[in-house]
Coordinates of C-alpha atoms in Angstrom, one line a residue:
M1 CA 0.0 0.0 0.0
C2 CA 1.5 3.3 -1.0
S3 CA 0.9 6.4 1.1
K4 CA -1.2 9.3 -0.1
H5 CA 1.7 11.6 -0.8
H6 CA 3.2 9.2 -3.3
V7 CA 1.8 11.2 -6.2
V8 CA 2.3 10.1 -9.8
F9 CA 3.4 12.7 -12.3
F10 CA 2.7 12.6 -16.1
L11 CA 5.2 13.7 -18.7
L12 CA 4.1 15.4 -21.8
V13 CA 3.8 12.3 -24.0
A14 CA 1.8 10.1 -21.7
L15 CA 4.8 9.2 -19.6
F16 CA 3.0 7.4 -16.8
V17 CA 5.1 6.2 -13.9
G18 CA 3.8 3.9 -11.2
A19 CA 4.2 5.8 -8.0
C20 CA 4.2 3.0 -5.4
A21 CA 5.5 -0.4 -4.7
S22 CA 2.7 -2.1 -6.7
S23 CA 4.2 -0.9 -10.0
A24 CA 5.6 -3.5 -12.5
P25 CA 9.0 -4.8 -11.6
I26 CA 12.0 -3.8 -13.7
E27 CA 14.1 -6.7 -14.8
E28 CA 17.3 -4.8 -15.5
E29 CA 19.3 -3.1 -12.8
P30 CA 20.8 0.3 -13.7
V31 CA 24.3 0.5 -14.8
E32 CA 26.1 2.3 -12.0
E33 CA 29.4 4.0 -11.6
E34 CA 31.4 3.7 -8.4
E35 CA 33.7 6.4 -7.1
E36 CA 35.8 6.4 -4.0
A37 CA 34.8 8.9 -1.3
G38 CA 37.4 8.8 1.4
E39 CA 37.5 5.2 2.5
R40 CA 34.1 4.1 1.3
T41 CA 32.7 3.4 -2.2
V42 CA 29.6 5.4 -3.4
T43 CA 27.4 4.1 -6.1
I44 CA 26.2 6.8 -8.6
P45 CA 22.9 5.9 -10.2
A46 CA 22.2 6.8 -13.8
G47 CA 21.0 10.4 -14.2
V48 CA 22.3 11.5 -10.8
D49 CA 25.1 14.0 -10.3
S50 CA 28.1 12.7 -8.3
S51 CA 27.8 15.5 -5.8
A52 CA 24.1 14.6 -5.1
A53 CA 25.0 10.9 -4.8
F54 CA 27.9 11.6 -2.2
Y55 CA 25.7 14.0 -0.3
A56 CA 22.8 11.5 -0.1
S57 CA 25.1 8.6 0.7
A58 CA 26.6 10.5 3.6
M59 CA 23.2 11.1 5.1
A60 CA 22.2 7.5 4.4
D61 CA 25.1 6.2 6.5
E62 CA 23.6 8.0 9.5
S63 CA 20.0 7.3 8.8
F64 CA 19.1 3.8 7.4
V65 CA 18.8 0.3 8.6
S66 CA 18.3 -2.7 6.4
F67 CA 14.8 -3.3 5.0
A68 CA 15.1 -6.8 6.4
M69 CA 14.9 -5.1 9.7
Q70 CA 3.7 10.0 -13.7
E71 CA 1.8 17.0 -21.0
R72 CA 0.7 14.8 -22.9
A73 CA 1.5 17.5 -25.2
R74 CA 1.4 20.7 -31.7
E75 CA -0.7 20.6 -36.2
Q76 CA -1.5 21.3 -38.9
A77 CA -4.9 21.3 -40.2
Q78 CA -4.6 21.5 -44.0
M79 CA -6.8 23.8 -46.1
A80 CA -9.6 22.1 -47.9
R81 CA -8.8 21.9 -51.5
S82 CA -11.6 22.5 -54.1
L83 CA -11.8 19.9 -56.8
V84 CA -11.5 21.2 -60.4
S85 CA -10.3 19.8 -63.8
D86 CA -9.5 20.4 -67.6
S87 CA -8.7 19.2 -71.3
D88 CA -6.9 20.2 -74.6
T89 CA -5.6 23.7 -75.1
L90 CA -5.9 26.1 -78.0
W91 CA -2.9 28.3 -77.3
T92 CA -2.4 29.2 -80.9
Y93 CA -5.8 30.6 -81.2
L94 CA -6.4 31.9 -77.7
S95 CA -3.0 33.7 -77.8
A96 CA -3.9 35.6 -81.0
S97 CA -3.8 39.3 -80.5
A98 CA -6.1 41.9 -82.1
D99 CA -3.3 43.4 -84.3
T100 CA -2.9 40.1 -86.1
A101 CA -6.6 39.9 -87.0
Q102 CA -7.5 39.3 -90.6
D103 CA -10.9 39.8 -92.3
L104 CA -12.9 36.6 -92.6
T105 CA -14.4 35.4 -95.8
T106 CA -18.2 34.9 -96.0
E107 CA -17.7 31.2 -95.8
E108 CA -15.5 31.5 -92.7
E109 CA -18.0 33.8 -91.0
T110 CA -20.9 31.4 -91.7
A111 CA -18.9 28.4 -90.4
A112 CA -17.9 30.3 -87.3
I113 CA -21.6 31.2 -86.7
R114 CA -22.8 27.7 -87.2
A115 CA -20.1 26.3 -84.8
F116 CA -21.0 29.0 -82.2
N117 CA -24.7 28.1 -82.5
R118 CA -24.0 24.4 -82.0
G119 CA -22.1 25.2 -78.8
A120 CA -24.8 27.7 -77.6
E121 CA -27.6 25.1 -78.2
A122 CA -25.7 22.5 -76.3
L123 CA -25.0 24.9 -73.5
A124 CA -28.7 26.0 -73.3
E125 CA -29.8 22.4 -73.2
Y126 CA -27.3 21.7 -70.4
A127 CA -28.8 24.6 -68.4
Q128 CA -32.3 23.3 -69.0
I129 CA -31.6 19.7 -67.9
S130 CA -29.6 20.8 -64.9
G131 CA -32.8 22.0 -63.4
A132 CA -34.6 18.8 -63.8
E133 CA -35.2 17.5 -60.3
E134 CA -36.9 14.3 -61.3
M135 CA -34.1 12.9 -63.4
D136 CA -31.9 10.1 -62.1
E137 CA -28.6 11.5 -60.8
G138 CA -26.4 9.1 -62.9
V139 CA -28.4 9.8 -66.1
L140 CA -28.2 13.5 -65.4
R141 CA -24.5 13.5 -65.0
S142 CA -24.0 11.5 -68.1
M143 CA -26.2 13.9 -70.1
Q144 CA -24.5 17.0 -68.7
A145 CA -21.1 15.6 -69.6
D146 CA -22.2 14.9 -73.2
L147 CA -23.7 18.4 -73.6
L148 CA -20.7 20.1 -72.2
D149 CA -18.5 18.2 -74.6
Q150 CA -20.7 19.3 -77.5
A151 CA -20.7 22.9 -76.3
Q152 CA -16.9 22.8 -75.9
A153 CA -16.4 21.3 -79.4
G154 CA -18.7 23.9 -80.9
F155 CA -17.1 27.0 -79.3
E156 CA -13.5 25.7 -79.8
E157 CA -14.3 25.2 -83.6
A158 CA -15.7 28.8 -83.6
I159 CA -12.5 30.1 -81.9
Q160 CA -10.3 28.3 -84.4
I161 CA -12.1 30.1 -87.2
D162 CA -12.4 33.5 -85.5
P163 CA -10.0 33.8 -82.5
Y164 CA -11.0 37.5 -81.9
D165 CA -14.8 37.1 -81.2
E166 CA -15.2 38.2 -77.6
D167 CA -18.6 36.6 -77.2
T168 CA -17.2 33.2 -78.3
R169 CA -14.3 33.6 -75.9
F170 CA -16.7 34.4 -73.0
R171 CA -18.9 31.4 -73.8
L172 CA -15.9 29.1 -74.1
A173 CA -14.6 30.3 -70.8
Q174 CA -18.0 29.5 -69.3
V175 CA -17.9 26.0 -70.7
Y176 CA -14.4 25.4 -69.5
N177 CA -15.4 26.5 -66.0
L178 CA -18.4 24.1 -66.0
Q179 CA -16.1 21.3 -67.2
A180 CA -13.6 22.0 -64.5
E181 CA -16.4 21.8 -61.9
R182 CA -17.8 18.6 -63.3
L183 CA -14.4 16.9 -63.7
G184 CA -13.4 18.2 -60.2
Q185 CA -16.2 16.2 -58.7
E186 CA -14.7 13.1 -60.4
E187 CA -11.2 14.2 -59.1
A188 CA -9.8 14.3 -62.6
Y189 CA -7.1 16.8 -61.5
D190 CA -4.8 16.5 -64.5
E191 CA -7.6 17.3 -66.9
A192 CA -8.8 20.1 -64.6
I193 CA -5.4 21.7 -64.8
T194 CA -5.5 21.8 -68.5
I195 CA -8.9 23.4 -68.6
L196 CA -8.0 25.9 -65.9
E197 CA -4.8 26.9 -67.6
R198 CA -6.8 27.6 -70.6
L199 CA -9.4 29.4 -68.6
V200 CA -7.0 31.8 -66.9
R201 CA -5.6 32.5 -70.4
L202 CA -9.1 33.5 -71.4
R203 CA -9.9 35.4 -68.2
P204 CA -6.6 36.6 -66.7
D205 CA -8.6 39.2 -64.6
Q206 CA -10.3 36.5 -62.4
H207 CA -8.4 35.8 -59.3
G208 CA -10.7 33.0 -58.4
L209 CA -9.7 31.1 -61.5
F210 CA -6.0 31.3 -60.5
A211 CA -7.0 30.0 -57.0
A212 CA -8.9 27.1 -58.6
L213 CA -5.8 26.3 -60.7
A214 CA -3.6 26.5 -57.6
N215 CA -5.9 24.1 -55.8
S216 CA -5.6 21.5 -58.6
Y217 CA -1.9 21.8 -58.8
Y218 CA -1.9 21.3 -55.0
A219 CA -4.0 18.1 -55.4
V220 CA -1.4 16.5 -57.7
E221 CA 1.5 17.7 -55.5
E222 CA 2.9 20.1 -58.1
W223 CA 4.0 22.4 -55.2
T224 CA 5.8 25.1 -57.1
Q225 CA 3.1 25.6 -59.7
S226 CA 0.5 25.6 -56.9
A227 CA 2.4 28.3 -54.9
E228 CA 2.9 30.5 -58.0
A229 CA -0.8 30.3 -58.9
Y230 CA -1.8 31.3 -55.4
R231 CA 0.5 34.3 -55.6
K232 CA -0.9 35.2 -59.0
A233 CA -4.4 35.0 -57.5
A234 CA -3.4 37.6 -54.9
E235 CA -1.7 39.8 -57.6
V236 CA -4.8 39.7 -59.8
H237 CA -7.1 40.6 -56.8
L238 CA -4.8 43.6 -55.9
E239 CA -4.8 44.7 -59.6
S240 CA -8.6 44.6 -59.7
V241 CA -8.7 46.9 -56.7
E242 CA -6.1 49.2 -58.1
L243 CA -7.9 49.5 -61.5
A244 CA -11.4 49.6 -60.0
L245 CA -13.6 52.4 -61.4
E246 CA -15.7 52.6 -58.2
P247 CA -14.5 54.8 -55.4
D248 CA -13.1 53.6 -52.1
V249 CA -12.6 50.0 -53.2
E250 CA -10.3 48.2 -50.7
P251 CA -8.4 45.0 -50.9
D252 CA -9.9 42.0 -49.2
S253 CA -7.3 41.4 -46.5
S254 CA -8.9 38.2 -45.3
L255 CA -8.7 36.8 -48.9
L256 CA -5.2 37.9 -49.4
F257 CA -4.2 36.3 -46.1
Q258 CA -5.6 33.0 -47.2
Y259 CA -3.9 33.2 -50.6
A260 CA -0.5 33.9 -48.9
M261 CA -1.0 31.1 -46.4
A262 CA -1.9 28.7 -49.1
E263 CA 1.2 29.8 -51.1
A264 CA 3.4 29.2 -48.0
D265 CA 1.8 25.9 -47.4
A266 CA 2.6 24.7 -51.0
Y267 CA 6.2 25.9 -50.6
V268 CA 6.5 24.0 -47.3
Y269 CA 5.4 20.8 -49.0
G270 CA 7.8 21.5 -51.8
R271 CA 10.6 21.9 -49.2
H272 CA 11.3 25.5 -50.2
S273 CA 11.8 27.1 -46.8
E274 CA 13.0 30.5 -48.0
Q275 CA 10.0 31.0 -50.3
A276 CA 7.7 29.7 -47.6
L277 CA 9.0 32.2 -45.1
E278 CA 8.6 35.0 -47.6
A279 CA 4.9 34.0 -48.1
Y280 CA 4.4 33.8 -44.4
D281 CA 5.8 37.3 -44.1
T282 CA 3.2 38.5 -46.6
A283 CA 0.5 36.7 -44.8
E284 CA 1.5 38.4 -41.5
Q285 CA 1.0 41.8 -43.2
Y286 CA -2.6 40.9 -44.2
A287 CA -3.5 39.2 -40.8
T288 CA -6.5 41.0 -39.3
T289 CA -6.7 39.2 -36.0
E290 CA -4.4 38.3 -33.2
E291 CA -5.3 34.6 -33.8
D292 CA -4.1 34.9 -37.4
R293 CA -0.8 36.5 -36.4
V294 CA -0.2 33.8 -33.8
F295 CA -0.9 31.2 -36.4
V296 CA 1.6 32.7 -38.8
A297 CA 4.2 32.9 -36.0
E298 CA 3.7 29.2 -35.2
E299 CA 4.1 28.2 -38.8
V300 CA 7.3 30.2 -39.1
E301 CA 8.6 28.6 -36.0
W302 CA 7.8 25.2 -37.4
V303 CA 9.7 25.9 -40.6
L304 CA 12.7 27.2 -38.7
W305 CA 12.7 24.3 -36.1
D306 CA 15.9 22.9 -37.6
D307 CA 17.2 26.0 -39.3
G308 CA 14.8 25.6 -42.3
N309 CA 15.3 21.8 -42.8
I310 CA 11.7 21.1 -43.4
D311 CA 12.2 17.3 -43.9
N312 CA 13.2 17.1 -40.2
S313 CA 10.2 19.2 -39.2
F314 CA 7.9 16.7 -41.0
A315 CA 9.8 13.8 -39.4
R316 CA 9.4 15.3 -36.0
D317 CA 5.6 15.5 -36.4
S318 CA 5.4 11.9 -37.6
L319 CA 7.3 10.6 -34.6
V320 CA 5.2 12.6 -32.2
Q321 CA 2.1 11.0 -33.6
L322 CA 3.7 7.6 -33.2
A323 CA 4.6 8.3 -29.6
D324 CA 1.1 9.7 -28.9
A325 CA -0.4 6.5 -30.3
G326 CA 1.7 4.4 -27.9
E327 CA 4.0 3.1 -30.6
Y328 CA 7.0 3.7 -28.3
E329 CA 9.6 1.3 -29.7
E330 CA 9.0 2.5 -33.3
A331 CA 9.1 6.1 -32.1
R332 CA 12.3 5.5 -30.2
Q333 CA 14.1 4.2 -33.3
G334 CA 12.8 7.1 -35.3
F335 CA 14.0 9.7 -32.7
V336 CA 17.4 8.0 -32.7
E337 CA 17.6 8.6 -36.4
L338 CA 16.3 12.1 -36.2
R339 CA 18.9 12.9 -33.5
S340 CA 21.7 12.1 -35.9
S341 CA 20.3 14.3 -38.7
V342 CA 19.2 17.5 -36.9
E343 CA 21.6 20.4 -37.1
S344 CA 20.4 23.2 -34.8
D345 CA 21.0 23.1 -31.0
N346 CA 17.3 23.7 -30.3
A347 CA 16.3 20.8 -32.5
R348 CA 18.9 18.6 -30.9
D349 CA 17.7 19.4 -27.4
W350 CA 14.1 18.9 -28.3
T351 CA 14.9 15.5 -29.9
D352 CA 16.8 14.4 -26.8
W353 CA 13.8 15.3 -24.6
R354 CA 11.3 13.4 -26.7
L355 CA 13.8 10.5 -27.1
A356 CA 14.2 10.3 -23.3
L357 CA 10.5 10.1 -22.8
V358 CA 10.0 7.2 -25.1
E359 CA 13.1 5.5 -23.7
Y360 CA 11.5 5.7 -20.3
E361 CA 8.3 4.1 -21.7
V362 CA 10.2 1.2 -23.3
G363 CA 12.0 0.5 -20.0
E364 CA 15.3 2.2 -20.8
R365 CA 15.1 4.3 -17.7
D366 CA 18.8 4.7 -17.0
S367 CA 19.3 6.0 -20.5
A368 CA 16.4 8.4 -20.2
A369 CA 17.7 9.8 -16.9
E370 CA 21.2 10.2 -18.3
R371 CA 20.0 11.9 -21.5
L372 CA 18.0 14.4 -19.6
Q373 CA 20.8 15.0 -17.1
A374 CA 23.1 15.9 -20.0
L375 CA 20.4 18.1 -21.5
V376 CA 19.8 20.0 -18.3
D377 CA 23.6 20.3 -17.6
R378 CA 24.2 22.0 -21.0
T379 CA 21.3 24.4 -20.7
E380 CA 22.0 28.0 -19.9
R381 CA 20.3 29.0 -16.7
Q382 CA 19.3 32.0 -14.6
E383 CA 20.6 32.7 -11.1
N384 CA 17.7 30.8 -9.6
G385 CA 18.6 27.7 -11.7
A386 CA 15.6 28.0 -14.1
P387 CA 16.4 27.8 -17.8
T388 CA 17.0 31.1 -19.5
D389 CA 14.8 30.0 -22.4
S390 CA 11.4 29.4 -20.9
T391 CA 10.6 26.8 -23.5
Y392 CA 13.3 24.6 -21.9
Q393 CA 11.3 24.3 -18.7
R394 CA 9.5 21.2 -20.0
Y395 CA 12.9 19.5 -20.2
F396 CA 13.6 20.4 -16.6
D397 CA 10.2 19.1 -15.6
A398 CA 10.8 15.8 -17.4
Y399 CA 14.2 15.4 -15.7
G400 CA 12.8 16.2 -12.2
T401 CA 9.8 13.9 -12.8
I402 CA 12.0 10.9 -13.8
C403 CA 14.3 11.4 -10.9
Y404 CA 11.3 11.6 -8.5
N405 CA 9.7 8.5 -9.9
L406 CA 12.9 6.5 -9.9
G407 CA 13.2 7.5 -6.2
L408 CA 9.7 6.1 -5.6
E409 CA 10.6 2.9 -7.5
Y410 CA 13.7 2.3 -5.4
L411 CA 11.9 3.2 -2.2
G412 CA 9.1 0.8 -3.0
E413 CA 9.6 -2.3 -5.1
R414 CA 13.4 -2.3 -5.0
R415 CA 13.6 -1.6 -1.3
D416 CA 16.7 0.4 -1.6
N417 CA 16.6 3.6 0.5
R418 CA 20.1 4.7 -0.4
T419 CA 19.5 4.9 -4.1
A420 CA 16.0 6.3 -3.5
L421 CA 17.5 9.1 -1.5
K422 CA 20.0 9.9 -4.2
Y423 CA 17.2 10.3 -6.8
F424 CA 15.1 12.5 -4.4
E425 CA 18.1 14.6 -3.7
Q426 CA 18.7 15.1 -7.4
S427 CA 15.1 15.9 -7.9
T428 CA 15.2 18.6 -5.3
R429 CA 18.1 20.2 -7.2
V430 CA 16.1 20.7 -10.4
P431 CA 13.8 23.7 -10.6
W432 CA 10.5 21.9 -11.5
S433 CA 7.0 21.7 -10.2
G434 CA 7.6 18.7 -8.0
Q435 CA 10.6 19.8 -5.9
A436 CA 8.5 20.0 -2.8
R437 CA 7.3 16.4 -3.3
A438 CA 10.8 15.1 -3.7
A439 CA 11.9 17.0 -0.5
L440 CA 8.9 15.5 1.4
E441 CA 9.8 12.0 0.4
A442 CA 13.5 12.6 1.5
A443 CA 12.3 14.0 4.8
Q444 CA 10.2 11.0 5.6
I445 CA 12.8 8.3 4.8
L446 CA 15.4 10.3 6.8
R447 CA 13.4 10.0 10.0
N448 CA 16.4 8.5 11.8
N449 CA 18.5 11.6 10.9
V450 CA 16.2 14.3 12.3
T451 CA 18.4 17.2 11.5
Q452 CA 18.8 16.4 7.9
A453 CA 15.1 15.4 7.7
I454 CA 14.1 18.8 8.9
E455 CA 16.2 20.5 6.2
Y456 CA 14.3 18.6 3.5
A457 CA 11.0 19.3 5.2
E458 CA 11.6 23.0 5.4
L459 CA 12.7 23.0 1.8
A460 CA 9.2 21.5 1.1
V461 CA 7.6 24.3 3.2
E462 CA 9.3 26.9 1.0
K463 CA 7.5 25.4 -2.0
E464 CA 4.4 24.2 -0.3
E465 CA 2.1 25.6 -3.0
Q466 CA 3.3 22.6 -5.1
L467 CA 1.7 20.2 -2.6
S468 CA -1.8 19.0 -2.2
Q469 CA -3.6 19.6 1.1
D470 CA -3.0 16.0 2.2
D471 CA 0.7 16.4 1.5
R472 CA 0.9 19.6 3.4
Q473 CA -0.8 18.0 6.4
T474 CA 1.8 15.2 6.2
L475 CA 4.5 17.8 6.0
F476 CA 3.4 19.8 9.0
R477 CA 2.8 16.6 11.1
I478 CA 6.3 15.3 10.6
L479 CA 7.8 18.8 11.3
V480 CA 5.9 18.9 14.6
D481 CA 7.3 15.4 15.4
Y482 CA 10.9 16.1 14.3
H483 CA 11.1 19.5 16.2
R484 CA 9.7 17.9 19.3
R485 CA 12.3 15.2 19.1
L486 CA 15.0 17.9 19.0
G487 CA 13.3 19.8 21.9
N488 CA 12.4 22.8 19.6
R489 CA 9.1 23.5 21.3
E490 CA 8.5 26.9 19.6
E491 CA 9.0 25.5 16.1
A492 CA 6.8 22.5 16.9
A493 CA 4.0 24.7 18.1
Q494 CA 4.2 26.8 15.0
Y495 CA 3.8 23.8 12.6
A496 CA 1.1 22.4 14.9
D497 CA -0.9 25.6 14.4
Q498 CA -0.5 25.3 10.6
Y499 CA -1.6 21.6 10.7
R500 CA -4.7 22.5 12.7
A501 CA -5.6 25.3 10.4
L502 CA -5.4 23.0 7.4
Q503 CA -7.6 20.5 9.1
A504 CA -10.2 23.1 10.0
G505 CA -10.3 24.3 6.4
S506 CA -10.7 20.8 4.9

């Protein structure tokens, strides 16, 4: 039975540690170093500083008799991509400029009119059947496809005869747009791209068409073309505002923000970090809410996680998903590989932290403790011992938690007070949210060394906000007992008052 103050802490990737003697036994003993301290040998457990081990061992000599006598912790939602599609191009005719126009013969004019009318009739019939509610959906789709094909053929023939007729161009653009929508529903992306490329050639003033083209390129993972089309969509929108005849027309900042974010997203998947960062900078300029600005900042941080090595950022996210799903052994192997490829110090430190967590989960607890010990030791700190970079606090929390839980393990199932005390001492030296708990544990197992026990207990008092009410009652109760044993009546009375106040408020 474990006492109530044996609290289990959780690390940020579901690192659950059994907090009492009923936890599963560990088959492998830690690899320990031995150093000479005067005339005696002191065992230094994995993850514990030698100074902490010597200090705890000295107290243990005066205190112990034989036993025979656990945040989970971010992704990225991807933008929904509209489905569009396409077919053959008529660049020769669609590229024709007015200054190259030639007069048509009567026969050519007649042929162009007939072709146009065939297309117009098919388009009109398409519009008519599209409103037929009683028609079977499959039959309707088949008829729509046939009629659009007929309309396309008619208008394209008319364009080949007379490339300069604006009405024909408009109607052909209309058909291409309908074809793109229809084919998009069938996810015929390659054909959609051809149609949309033709469509933006016909209507280069429509930013929505460039956005649809960008979506289709995105769907087939043509990242650079997709990013360029998103940027063109933004440029066309800005141009339409600049050339607007109406007064006081303003750019749509929300739309421009979405275009820039989509452009950046495409560059990210194309592994072009520099271009992605430029697009994020543009997006930040168009952000209208604090939420949008925070989102951009998070995306930039993601790209720069390993100095712009986007492959490693993607690998990191995949491994986090594995760990969160409980696939610890596979995640461990992946983090080992990632550790060898990251280049920045921040990425290396983050990877060591996550690797230590999964090592702990697969039973490699000595390795986890030593890895976190090295990480904490190399971290720049403030005067109070806390990391200078606040994002590193989670690494300190993980190290303190593992030392604390290893102490509980040795105290419980391994029945080794000496090693338990070393881990508790190490845990009290790490600025983390459980220092008071580690100090309370040390104070209780040092009951035969009252002076040292009081030092630990008073350290816990300094950080009593970290303790639960039950823990605080335990703390004040043992302080009353210890001070009475030393004849310190005034101190005992003080802690007795605090104990009674807690009981009255519970």
